[in-house]
Structure formats: C-alpha cells, structure tokens
C-alpha cells in the first residue's frame, strides 16, 4: 500500500463521480493563489460531509476552522433555502479568501464567517442563543478539540451529528505517552466521547490524498 495509490484512488473517485465542479475548483484555486495551506478536506470527504448534512436534514450548521471555505461550500449545498452555516476562523486572511469564495459560489447570504479564536467566538455564539445546530464540523487547531467538542454538544439538538477531522494522525493517536498536543487533544476527545452515555460515537480511519487520518463521528442523543 502506498500513499501514491491512495491519492490515485481519490483522483479516480473524484473523476468517476464528477465531484470536481467549477465552483469548488475555483474556490481551491483562489485559496492556493492566496498562499493558504493545502489542507482542506478532499472532494470525496466534502461529498461525505454533504451527505451527512442531508441525512440529518441540516438547516443550521456550525464549522470550526474555515480556511478557504472549501468544506463549508460542500456542506452549504445540503442546506434548504432558509438554512445557514456559521463558520469560525482565527486568521483574517483565510476568512477573507473564504468570504470571496462564498460570494462567487452564490452562497454569501447563507454563510456567516466569524473571525477570532474559536475559544472566544464559541462562548459568544452560545450566549447569543445560536443554534441549535444539526451538524458541527470541527476542523481547527487540534489541541483545542476537547473544548470545541464541549461547545458543540451544548449547541446541538437531539439527533445532531458532530464530525471531527484529523483524529488518527498517521496512527499517532494510539500513543498514550505522546507529547504532541494534537494527539493529546484527539485522545482526550475519545475519552470524552466514551464517557458520555448520551452520545453514540465512532472513529473511522481514512486514507487518500490527505494521507492516513480519520474522522470521529458522534450522534447526539
Ligand atoms: N475546514 C477547512 C480546513 C480547515 S484548516 C476545509 O476542509 O476546507 C484549519 C483552519 O483552522 C485554518 O484556517 C486555521 O487558521 C483555523 N484555526 C486554527 N486555530 C484556530 C482557532 N483557535 N480558532 C479558529 N480557527 C482556527
Ligand atoms: C492540517 C490541518 C488539517 O485540518 C488537516 O485536515 C490536515 C493538516 C495541519 O494543520 O497540518
Ligand atoms: Mg482537517
């Protein structure tokens, strides 16, 4: 098994299913031209997020970690006309690139980008009575995943889904002694999910153009 093969299969899937449409491609191109890191979800993963959003009948979606808005656009496509997404981003440059991408995608009126540390914008959202959210996608700094998961839980409706990206980390997640703050954040998430009898959780390993990683999924009871 090689990561080259994983990438080739992702390219094949993207091609055979016609996942690379012009709007998404120009969003990626704008992010690349602005010098943003190439760490957005893959097209196949974006479609997965869209499908989950449709499965839960999502009308309100929360995203933590916008980057250039690629994953946001995928999820926005699942929304009904009166649906909306709030996406949180610490980096003003990323947020600006994303905002232009949303306008170009014709989604500007349904997506709100909030700039700031999610540790600050999440309590503010909660205080405003935002949500309840039907789907939350956690994809920002990994050390703070436990805090983001707690906030997502408090703003989720029963039946909501919370998805967390990058929870396998080339398998580094299995090291209980890891000093890596990202690994520690992910391991703490798993312990929190295990201890919470009100949710059903799993971790799915993934390979592909993003390497060897995985998603955590939690169904809020
Ligand atoms: N969800 C995006 C990728 C997000 S990459 C996609 O798949 O298209 C992670 C993003 O989280 C980066 O843009 C980074 O600036 C942002 N981020 C990092 N720390 C953050 C924090 N404390 N609060 C909010 N956003 C943060
Ligand atoms: C990184 C962040 C991500 O969310 C991701 O999916 C891949 C890589 C990173 O910070 O390197
Ligand atoms: Mg990610």
mmCIF file of N, CA, C and O and ligand atoms in Angstrom, residues 39-41 63-72 88-91 94 116-119 137 139-141 144 148, ligand 1:
data_model
loop_
_atom_site.group_PDB
_atom_site.id
_atom_site.type_symbol
_atom_site.label_atom_id
_atom_site.label_comp_id
_atom_site.label_asym_id
_atom_site.label_seq_id
_atom_site.Cartn_x
_atom_site.Cartn_y
_atom_site.Cartn_z
ATOM 1 N N UNK A 39 -4.734 22.097 2.970
ATOM 2 C CA UNK A 39 -5.164 21.139 3.995
ATOM 3 C C UNK A 39 -6.687 21.023 4.076
ATOM 4 O O UNK A 39 -7.219 20.500 5.057
ATOM 5 N N UNK A 40 -7.384 21.504 3.057
ATOM 6 C CA UNK A 40 -8.850 21.331 3.036
ATOM 7 C C UNK A 40 -9.181 19.843 2.916
ATOM 8 O O UNK A 40 -8.349 19.036 2.486
ATOM 9 N N UNK A 41 -10.399 19.484 3.239
ATOM 10 C CA UNK A 41 -10.850 18.105 3.028
ATOM 11 C C UNK A 41 -10.753 17.781 1.532
ATOM 12 O O UNK A 41 -10.754 18.676 0.687
ATOM 13 N N UNK A 63 -19.321 25.245 11.764
ATOM 14 C CA UNK A 63 -17.997 24.750 11.369
ATOM 15 C C UNK A 63 -16.943 25.501 12.162
ATOM 16 O O UNK A 63 -17.017 26.719 12.300
ATOM 17 N N UNK A 64 -15.959 24.778 12.660
ATOM 18 C CA UNK A 64 -14.848 25.382 13.387
ATOM 19 C C UNK A 64 -13.591 25.118 12.575
ATOM 20 O O UNK A 64 -13.139 23.980 12.480
ATOM 21 N N UNK A 65 -13.059 26.168 11.938
ATOM 22 C CA UNK A 65 -11.917 26.038 11.028
ATOM 23 C C UNK A 65 -12.354 26.173 9.584
ATOM 24 O O UNK A 65 -12.730 25.198 8.938
ATOM 25 N N UNK A 66 -12.328 27.405 9.053
ATOM 26 C CA UNK A 66 -12.880 27.707 7.726
ATOM 27 C C UNK A 66 -11.872 27.484 6.607
ATOM 28 O O UNK A 66 -12.218 26.979 5.532
ATOM 29 N N UNK A 67 -10.635 27.927 6.836
ATOM 30 C CA UNK A 67 -9.598 28.021 5.794
ATOM 31 C C UNK A 67 -10.182 28.810 4.614
ATOM 32 O O UNK A 67 -10.714 29.896 4.819
ATOM 33 N N UNK A 68 -10.144 28.267 3.396
ATOM 34 C CA UNK A 68 -10.690 28.998 2.247
ATOM 35 C C UNK A 68 -12.158 28.698 1.982
ATOM 36 O O UNK A 68 -12.717 29.129 0.971
ATOM 37 N N UNK A 69 -12.789 27.941 2.882
ATOM 38 C CA UNK A 69 -14.222 27.687 2.766
ATOM 39 C C UNK A 69 -14.610 26.506 1.889
ATOM 40 O O UNK A 69 -15.785 26.350 1.540
ATOM 41 N N UNK A 70 -13.652 25.650 1.576
ATOM 42 C CA UNK A 70 -13.946 24.513 0.694
ATOM 43 C C UNK A 70 -14.953 23.547 1.340
ATOM 44 O O UNK A 70 -15.986 23.227 0.747
ATOM 45 N N UNK A 71 -14.672 23.111 2.564
ATOM 46 C CA UNK A 71 -15.612 22.218 3.246
ATOM 47 C C UNK A 71 -16.948 22.918 3.501
ATOM 48 O O UNK A 71 -18.011 22.284 3.446
ATOM 49 N N UNK A 72 -16.881 24.219 3.760
ATOM 50 C CA UNK A 72 -18.105 24.995 4.008
ATOM 51 C C UNK A 72 -19.031 24.942 2.793
ATOM 52 O O UNK A 72 -20.250 24.765 2.942
ATOM 53 N N UNK A 88 -16.174 29.400 11.807
ATOM 54 C CA UNK A 88 -15.286 30.150 12.701
ATOM 55 C C UNK A 88 -13.840 30.042 12.233
ATOM 56 O O UNK A 88 -13.359 28.936 11.952
ATOM 57 N N UNK A 89 -13.164 31.162 12.160
ATOM 58 C CA UNK A 89 -11.802 31.193 11.617
ATOM 59 C C UNK A 89 -10.962 32.228 12.358
ATOM 60 O O UNK A 89 -11.378 33.372 12.489
ATOM 61 N N UNK A 90 -9.773 31.829 12.789
ATOM 62 C CA UNK A 90 -8.913 32.749 13.557
ATOM 63 C C UNK A 90 -8.126 33.691 12.658
ATOM 64 O O UNK A 90 -7.752 34.788 13.079
ATOM 65 N N UNK A 91 -7.896 33.282 11.424
ATOM 66 C CA UNK A 91 -6.985 34.016 10.535
ATOM 67 C C UNK A 91 -7.781 34.899 9.580
ATOM 68 O O UNK A 91 -8.527 34.399 8.731
ATOM 69 N N UNK A 94 -7.456 34.046 5.869
ATOM 70 C CA UNK A 94 -8.242 32.872 5.479
ATOM 71 C C UNK A 94 -9.714 33.240 5.351
ATOM 72 O O UNK A 94 -10.391 32.867 4.390
ATOM 73 N N UNK A 116 -11.878 35.143 14.636
ATOM 74 C CA UNK A 116 -11.415 35.174 16.024
ATOM 75 C C UNK A 116 -11.062 33.779 16.470
ATOM 76 O O UNK A 116 -11.314 32.806 15.750
ATOM 77 N N UNK A 117 -10.444 33.687 17.635
ATOM 78 C CA UNK A 117 -10.171 32.369 18.200
ATOM 79 C C UNK A 117 -11.506 31.697 18.528
ATOM 80 O O UNK A 117 -12.366 32.294 19.174
ATOM 81 N N UNK A 118 -11.662 30.458 18.101
ATOM 82 C CA UNK A 118 -12.924 29.758 18.362
ATOM 83 C C UNK A 118 -13.184 29.613 19.858
ATOM 84 O O UNK A 118 -14.335 29.496 20.272
ATOM 85 N N UNK A 119 -12.108 29.659 20.646
ATOM 86 C CA UNK A 119 -12.311 29.596 22.098
ATOM 87 C C UNK A 119 -13.052 30.835 22.592
ATOM 88 O O UNK A 119 -13.645 30.819 23.664
ATOM 89 N N UNK A 137 -18.934 20.580 12.248
ATOM 90 C CA UNK A 137 -17.686 20.024 11.714
ATOM 91 C C UNK A 137 -16.523 20.726 12.401
ATOM 92 O O UNK A 137 -16.336 21.932 12.248
ATOM 93 N N UNK A 139 -12.694 21.302 12.748
ATOM 94 C CA UNK A 139 -11.521 21.123 11.873
ATOM 95 C C UNK A 139 -10.559 22.299 12.032
ATOM 96 O O UNK A 139 -10.049 22.821 11.057
ATOM 97 N N UNK A 140 -10.310 22.715 13.277
ATOM 98 C CA UNK A 140 -9.371 23.819 13.517
ATOM 99 C C UNK A 140 -8.134 23.264 14.220
ATOM 100 O O UNK A 140 -7.668 22.187 13.873
ATOM 101 N N UNK A 141 -7.574 23.999 15.181
ATOM 102 C CA UNK A 141 -6.398 23.505 15.912
ATOM 103 C C UNK A 141 -6.803 22.306 16.763
ATOM 104 O O UNK A 141 -7.848 22.308 17.416
ATOM 105 N N UNK A 144 -7.256 22.032 20.881
ATOM 106 C CA UNK A 144 -8.494 22.544 21.489
ATOM 107 C C UNK A 144 -9.740 21.749 21.098
ATOM 108 O O UNK A 144 -10.860 22.170 21.420
ATOM 109 N N UNK A 148 -13.787 22.470 21.883
ATOM 110 C CA UNK A 148 -14.724 22.675 20.776
ATOM 111 C C UNK A 148 -15.846 21.640 20.822
ATOM 112 O O UNK A 148 -17.014 21.955 20.541
HETATM 113 N N1 LIG B 1 -12.373 23.022 7.132
HETATM 114 C C1 LIG B 1 -11.427 23.501 6.120
HETATM 115 C C2 LIG B 1 -9.985 23.329 6.568
HETATM 116 C C3 LIG B 1 -9.651 23.998 7.871
HETATM 117 S S1 LIG B 1 -7.902 24.065 8.157
HETATM 118 C C4 LIG B 1 -11.667 22.708 4.822
HETATM 119 O O1 LIG B 1 -11.690 21.476 4.910
HETATM 120 O O2 LIG B 1 -11.808 23.317 3.761
HETATM 121 C C5 LIG B 1 -7.888 24.666 9.798
HETATM 122 C C6 LIG B 1 -8.290 26.134 9.940
HETATM 123 O O3 LIG B 1 -8.485 26.380 11.345
HETATM 124 C C7 LIG B 1 -7.211 27.130 9.476
HETATM 125 O O4 LIG B 1 -7.748 28.038 8.568
HETATM 126 C C8 LIG B 1 -6.780 27.820 10.760
HETATM 127 O O5 LIG B 1 -6.438 29.193 10.588
HETATM 128 C C9 LIG B 1 -8.025 27.675 11.626
HETATM 129 N N2 LIG B 1 -7.763 27.773 13.067
HETATM 130 C C10 LIG B 1 -6.651 27.371 13.732
HETATM 131 N N3 LIG B 1 -6.762 27.649 15.033
HETATM 132 C C11 LIG B 1 -7.959 28.236 15.213
HETATM 133 C C12 LIG B 1 -8.660 28.770 16.339
HETATM 134 N N4 LIG B 1 -8.123 28.752 17.565
HETATM 135 N N5 LIG B 1 -9.890 29.291 16.160
HETATM 136 C C13 LIG B 1 -10.451 29.318 14.912
HETATM 137 N N6 LIG B 1 -9.834 28.840 13.816
HETATM 138 C C14 LIG B 1 -8.615 28.316 13.965
#
